[in-house]
């Protein structure tokens, strides 16, 4: 796994936007997209570039299981930060909370580019430590650490949903190209463990060492 040390968060967002822009030149590109703080700069940059998204299909990595949340739902996040501002066809936008899309995600949709963040405990999407490397798209319980990390988006920690639906590690690994985005020194330790440590289900991101086209874009 190669790491690209970016000069700044803006630089990271621009470099990853270049890769997305290049992927959009394919006839029918399929992208997997993350939520969280890290991709915000990327989405802003992509909106500014006014690209043609009419032929693009996107799958989101994960979504909370909780009908009562609105603003914090990942669907809301994606429409607010990206989809409302580009010309994507809403019929080509998929979230794993829609179980009808699971077989498609699991059995070879042919994802051209999968963008990921990485959690402090090494999770990718909501594949928490202990997730099987063979895992497919499914409902999961969130760990205490993830609930705590994500509580910054909610009024109180008790408002954070405890369950989510996530794309599994197997379909993530079947993507042709994978980019991890990580911003901030607090991500350095887990990046080092995931990239250079043992390949183990205790560190879900370590499975990426087995993929032949993964790059990590990191900024302090
Ligand atoms: P972050 O989340 O982008 O908000 O740091 C990453 C993750 O937990 O996957």
Coordinates of C-alpha atoms and ligand atoms in Angstrom, one line a residue:
X1 CA 0.0 0.0 0.0
X2 CA 1.5 3.3 -1.1
X3 CA 1.0 6.4 1.0
X4 CA 0.9 9.9 -0.6
X5 CA 1.7 12.6 1.9
X6 CA -0.3 15.7 0.8
X7 CA 0.8 19.2 1.6
X8 CA -2.6 20.1 3.1
X9 CA -6.1 18.9 3.4
X10 CA -6.9 21.0 0.4
X11 CA -4.2 19.3 -1.6
X12 CA -5.6 15.9 -0.5
X13 CA -9.1 16.9 -1.6
X14 CA -7.8 18.2 -5.0
X15 CA -5.6 15.1 -5.7
X16 CA -8.5 12.7 -5.0
X17 CA -10.9 14.9 -7.0
X18 CA -8.4 14.5 -10.0
X19 CA -8.8 10.7 -9.6
X20 CA -12.6 10.9 -9.5
X21 CA -12.6 13.2 -12.5
X22 CA -10.4 10.8 -14.4
X23 CA -12.8 7.9 -13.5
X24 CA -15.7 9.9 -14.8
X25 CA -14.2 9.7 -18.3
X26 CA -15.1 6.0 -18.4
X27 CA -18.3 5.1 -20.3
X28 CA -20.3 3.9 -17.3
X29 CA -18.3 4.5 -14.1
X30 CA -19.3 2.9 -10.8
X31 CA -18.1 4.6 -7.7
X32 CA -18.3 3.7 -4.0
X33 CA -18.5 6.7 -1.8
X34 CA -17.9 7.4 1.9
X35 CA -19.3 9.9 4.4
X36 CA -17.6 11.4 7.5
X37 CA -15.5 14.6 7.9
X38 CA -12.7 13.6 5.6
X39 CA -14.5 13.6 2.2
X40 CA -16.2 17.0 2.7
X41 CA -13.3 18.9 1.0
X42 CA -13.4 16.4 -1.9
X43 CA -17.1 16.7 -2.4
X44 CA -16.8 20.5 -2.3
X45 CA -14.1 20.4 -4.9
X46 CA -16.1 18.0 -7.1
X47 CA -19.1 20.3 -7.0
X48 CA -16.8 23.3 -8.0
X49 CA -15.5 21.4 -11.0
X50 CA -19.0 21.1 -12.6
X51 CA -18.3 17.7 -14.0
X52 CA -20.8 15.5 -16.0
X53 CA -22.2 12.9 -13.7
X54 CA -25.2 11.9 -15.9
X55 CA -23.6 8.4 -16.8
X56 CA -22.3 7.7 -13.2
X57 CA -23.6 5.1 -10.7
X58 CA -22.8 5.5 -7.0
X59 CA -23.1 3.2 -4.1
X60 CA -22.6 4.4 -0.6
X61 CA -20.6 2.4 1.8
X62 CA -22.9 2.4 4.8
X63 CA -25.9 3.9 6.5
X64 CA -27.3 3.9 10.1
X65 CA -30.3 1.8 10.9
X66 CA -32.6 4.3 12.6
X67 CA -35.7 5.7 11.0
X68 CA -35.8 8.6 13.5
X69 CA -32.7 10.4 12.4
X70 CA -32.9 12.8 9.6
X71 CA -30.0 15.2 9.4
X72 CA -27.4 12.7 10.5
X73 CA -28.4 10.1 8.0
X74 CA -25.8 9.3 5.3
X75 CA -28.5 9.8 2.6
X76 CA -29.0 13.3 3.9
X77 CA -25.3 13.9 4.1
X78 CA -24.7 12.8 0.5
X79 CA -27.6 14.8 -1.0
X80 CA -26.6 17.9 1.0
X81 CA -22.9 17.7 0.2
X82 CA -22.8 16.2 -3.3
X83 CA -25.8 14.9 -5.1
X84 CA -28.0 18.0 -5.0
X85 CA -25.2 20.0 -6.7
X86 CA -24.3 17.7 -9.6
X87 CA -26.3 16.2 -12.5
X88 CA -26.4 12.6 -11.3
X89 CA -29.5 10.7 -12.1
X90 CA -31.2 9.8 -8.8
X91 CA -32.0 6.4 -10.1
X92 CA -28.3 5.7 -10.2
X93 CA -27.7 6.5 -6.5
X94 CA -27.8 3.5 -4.2
X95 CA -27.5 3.1 -0.4
X96 CA -27.0 -0.2 1.3
X97 CA -30.0 0.5 3.5
X98 CA -31.9 -0.6 0.4
X99 CA -31.7 -4.4 0.8
X100 CA -32.6 -4.8 -2.9
X101 CA -29.2 -3.6 -3.9
X102 CA -27.3 -6.0 -1.7
X103 CA -26.9 -8.8 -4.3
X104 CA -25.7 -6.3 -6.8
X105 CA -23.1 -4.9 -4.4
X106 CA -22.0 -8.3 -3.3
X107 CA -21.7 -10.1 -6.5
X108 CA -19.6 -8.2 -8.9
X109 CA -21.1 -4.9 -9.8
X110 CA -17.6 -4.0 -11.1
X111 CA -16.8 -0.9 -9.0
X112 CA -14.1 1.2 -10.8
X113 CA -13.2 3.3 -7.8
X114 CA -13.9 2.8 -4.1
X115 CA -13.2 5.8 -1.8
X116 CA -12.8 5.0 1.9
X117 CA -12.1 6.7 5.2
X118 CA -10.5 4.8 8.1
X119 CA -11.8 4.8 11.7
X120 CA -9.6 5.1 14.7
X121 CA -10.0 1.4 15.4
X122 CA -9.2 0.4 11.8
X123 CA -12.7 0.0 10.6
X124 CA -13.6 0.6 6.9
X125 CA -17.2 1.5 6.3
X126 CA -18.8 0.0 9.4
X127 CA -16.8 -3.2 9.2
X128 CA -15.7 -3.1 12.8
X129 CA -12.7 -5.1 14.3
X130 CA -13.5 -8.8 14.1
X131 CA -15.4 -8.5 10.9
X132 CA -14.8 -11.5 8.6
X133 CA -12.6 -10.8 5.6
X134 CA -15.3 -12.7 3.7
X135 CA -18.1 -10.5 5.0
X136 CA -20.7 -9.3 2.6
X137 CA -23.2 -6.4 2.9
X138 CA -25.1 -6.8 6.1
X139 CA -26.5 -5.2 9.3
X140 CA -23.9 -4.7 12.1
X141 CA -23.7 -3.4 15.7
X142 CA -21.4 -0.4 16.1
X143 CA -18.6 -0.6 18.6
X144 CA -18.5 1.8 21.6
X145 CA -15.4 3.5 20.0
X146 CA -17.3 4.2 16.8
X147 CA -20.4 5.4 18.7
X148 CA -18.1 7.8 20.6
X149 CA -16.3 9.0 17.5
X150 CA -19.6 9.7 15.7
X151 CA -21.3 11.3 18.7
X152 CA -19.8 14.7 17.5
X153 CA -22.5 14.7 14.8
X154 CA -25.4 14.2 17.3
X155 CA -26.8 16.2 20.2
X156 CA -25.8 13.6 22.8
X157 CA -24.0 10.2 22.6
X158 CA -27.3 8.5 23.4
X159 CA -28.7 9.8 20.1
X160 CA -26.1 7.9 18.1
X161 CA -27.7 4.8 16.4
X162 CA -26.2 1.5 17.6
X163 CA -26.7 -0.3 14.4
X164 CA -25.9 0.2 10.7
X165 CA -25.9 -1.4 7.3
X166 CA -22.5 -1.7 5.7
X167 CA -20.9 -2.9 2.5
X168 CA -18.8 -6.0 3.5
X169 CA -15.1 -6.3 3.2
X170 CA -15.4 -8.8 0.3
X171 CA -17.3 -6.4 -2.0
X172 CA -15.0 -3.6 -1.0
X173 CA -12.0 -5.7 -2.0
X174 CA -13.5 -6.5 -5.4
X175 CA -13.3 -2.9 -6.4
X176 CA -10.7 -2.3 -9.2
X177 CA -9.1 0.7 -7.4
X178 CA -9.3 1.8 -3.8
X179 CA -8.3 5.1 -2.2
X180 CA -8.1 5.7 1.5
X181 CA -8.4 9.3 2.6
X182 CA -7.0 10.2 6.1
X183 CA -6.7 13.7 7.5
X184 CA -5.0 14.5 10.8
X185 CA -2.1 13.2 12.9
X186 CA -4.5 11.1 15.0
X187 CA -4.9 8.8 12.0
X188 CA -1.2 8.1 11.6
X189 CA -1.0 5.3 14.2
X190 CA -3.9 3.3 12.7
X191 CA -2.6 3.9 9.2
X192 CA 0.7 2.5 10.2
X193 CA -0.9 -0.6 11.8
X194 CA -3.2 -1.2 8.9
X195 CA -0.5 -0.7 6.2
X196 CA 2.5 -2.4 7.8
X197 CA 1.2 -4.6 10.6
X198 CA -0.2 -8.1 10.6
X199 CA -3.1 -8.8 8.2
X200 CA -5.8 -9.6 10.8
X201 CA -9.5 -9.3 11.2
X202 CA -8.8 -7.3 14.4
X203 CA -7.8 -4.5 12.1
X204 CA -10.3 -4.6 9.2
X205 CA -8.3 -2.1 7.0
X206 CA -5.3 -4.5 7.1
X207 CA -7.1 -6.6 4.4
X208 CA -6.2 -3.8 2.0
X209 CA -2.6 -5.0 2.0
X210 CA -3.9 -7.9 -0.2
X211 CA -5.3 -5.5 -2.9
X212 CA -3.1 -4.6 -5.8
X213 CA -4.4 -1.1 -6.4
X214 CA -4.7 0.8 -3.1
X215 CA -3.3 4.3 -2.3
X216 CA -3.6 6.2 0.9
X217 CA -3.8 10.0 0.6
X218 CA -2.8 11.5 4.0
X219 CA -2.6 15.1 5.2
X220 CA -1.6 16.3 8.7
Ligands
LIG1 P1 -13.9 10.6 9.5 O1 -14.4 9.1 9.6 O2 -13.8 10.8 8.0 O3 -15.0 11.4 10.1 O4 -12.6 10.6 10.2 C1 -13.8 8.0 9.0 C2 -14.4 6.7 9.4 O5 -14.7 6.6 10.5 O6 -14.5 5.8 8.5

